[in-house]
Coordinates of C-alpha atoms in Angstrom, one line a residue:
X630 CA 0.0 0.0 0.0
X631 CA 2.6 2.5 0.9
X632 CA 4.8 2.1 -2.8
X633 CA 1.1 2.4 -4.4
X634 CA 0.8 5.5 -2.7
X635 CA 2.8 7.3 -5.4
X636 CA 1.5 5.4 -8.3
X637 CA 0.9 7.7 -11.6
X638 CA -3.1 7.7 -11.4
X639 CA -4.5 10.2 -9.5
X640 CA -7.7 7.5 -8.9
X641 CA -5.1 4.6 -7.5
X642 CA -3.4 7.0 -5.0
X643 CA -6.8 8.7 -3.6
X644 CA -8.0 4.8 -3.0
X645 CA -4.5 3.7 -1.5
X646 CA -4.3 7.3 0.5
X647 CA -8.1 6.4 1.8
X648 CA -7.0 3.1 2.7
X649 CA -3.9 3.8 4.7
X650 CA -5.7 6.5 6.1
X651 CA -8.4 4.6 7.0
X652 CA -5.8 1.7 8.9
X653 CA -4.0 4.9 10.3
X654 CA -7.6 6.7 12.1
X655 CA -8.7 3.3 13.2
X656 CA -4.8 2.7 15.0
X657 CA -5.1 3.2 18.9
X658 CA -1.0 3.2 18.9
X659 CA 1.2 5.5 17.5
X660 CA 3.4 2.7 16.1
X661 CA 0.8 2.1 13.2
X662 CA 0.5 5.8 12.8
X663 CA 4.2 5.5 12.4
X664 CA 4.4 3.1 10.3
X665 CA 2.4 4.8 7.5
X666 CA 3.0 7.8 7.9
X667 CA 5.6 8.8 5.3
X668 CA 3.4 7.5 2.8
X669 CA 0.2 9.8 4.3
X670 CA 2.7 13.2 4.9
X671 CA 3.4 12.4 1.0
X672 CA 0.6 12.8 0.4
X673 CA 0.1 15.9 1.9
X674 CA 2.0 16.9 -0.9
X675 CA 0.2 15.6 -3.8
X676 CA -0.7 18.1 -6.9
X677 CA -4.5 16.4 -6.4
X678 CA -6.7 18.6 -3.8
X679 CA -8.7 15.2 -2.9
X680 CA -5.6 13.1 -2.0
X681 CA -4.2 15.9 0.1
X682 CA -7.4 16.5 2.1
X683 CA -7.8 12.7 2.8
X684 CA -4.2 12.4 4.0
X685 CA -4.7 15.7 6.0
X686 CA -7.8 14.3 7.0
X687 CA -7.0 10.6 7.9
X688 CA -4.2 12.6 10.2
X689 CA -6.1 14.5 12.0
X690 CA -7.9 12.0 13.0
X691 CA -5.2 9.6 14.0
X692 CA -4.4 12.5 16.5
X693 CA -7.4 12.4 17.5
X694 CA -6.8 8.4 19.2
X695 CA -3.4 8.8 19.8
X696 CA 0.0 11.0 19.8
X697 CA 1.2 11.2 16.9
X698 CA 4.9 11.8 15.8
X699 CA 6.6 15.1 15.6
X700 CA 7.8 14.5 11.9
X701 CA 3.5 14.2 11.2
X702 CA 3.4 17.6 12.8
X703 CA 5.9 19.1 10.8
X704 CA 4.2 17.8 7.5
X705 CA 0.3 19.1 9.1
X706 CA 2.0 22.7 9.4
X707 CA 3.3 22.8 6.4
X708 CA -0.4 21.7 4.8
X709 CA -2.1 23.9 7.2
X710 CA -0.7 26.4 4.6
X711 CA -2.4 24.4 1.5
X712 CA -3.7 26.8 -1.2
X713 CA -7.0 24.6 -1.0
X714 CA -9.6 25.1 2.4
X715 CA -10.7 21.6 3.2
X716 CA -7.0 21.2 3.2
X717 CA -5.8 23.4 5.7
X718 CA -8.8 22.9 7.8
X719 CA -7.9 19.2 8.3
X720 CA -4.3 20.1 9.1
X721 CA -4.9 22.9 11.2
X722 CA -7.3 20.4 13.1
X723 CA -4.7 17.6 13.7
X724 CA -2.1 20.0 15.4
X725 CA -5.3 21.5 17.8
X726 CA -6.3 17.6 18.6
X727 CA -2.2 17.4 19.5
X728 CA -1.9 20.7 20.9
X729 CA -5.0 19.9 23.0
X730 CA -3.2 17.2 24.8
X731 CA 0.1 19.1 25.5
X732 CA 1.7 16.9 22.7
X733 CA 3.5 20.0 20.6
X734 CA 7.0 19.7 21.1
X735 CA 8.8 22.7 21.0
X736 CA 10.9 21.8 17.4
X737 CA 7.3 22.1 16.2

């Protein structure tokens, strides 16, 4: 799932990026979190709008169950400056459920 994460149709990665994400929100540990989360902060990145807001989305609410890792953080700040809405609503979401529960480390 994570190499098909960066295949070249934009219809494969959304499904993949909804999958993982999917795995990722329904994770109780960071460890699974963890363990996807390159592919879903690459995602953050991708030129399609729907794929971004699903990573963002599938993020946020992985932080919503449990701490997520700092280098998760990073990526939401950096989409929380996403030219599209949905976008940097999702991201700015996932850093207020970590910042909720003292989780921001100061590098962030």
């Amino acid at each position: 799932l994570r190499h098909a994460a960066t295949d070249s149709d934009n219809e494969v990665r959304h499904n993949v990026v909804w999958a993982i994400g999917e795995v990722a929100a329904a994770a109780k540990t960071p460890q699974v979190v963890t363990f996807f989360a390159d592919a879903l902060c690459k995602a953050l990145a991708d030129p399609c709008e729907n794929i971004r807001f699903n990573a963002a989305h599938s993020l946020q609410e992985s932080a919503d169950k449990c701490e997520i890792p700092t280098e998760v953080l990073i990526a939401l700040g950096k989409a929380a400056q996403d030219r599209s809405t949905l976008v940097r609503l999702a991201a700015i979401s996932g850093i207020g459920q970590e910042a909720g529960k003292g989780a921001i480390p100061q590098t962030v």
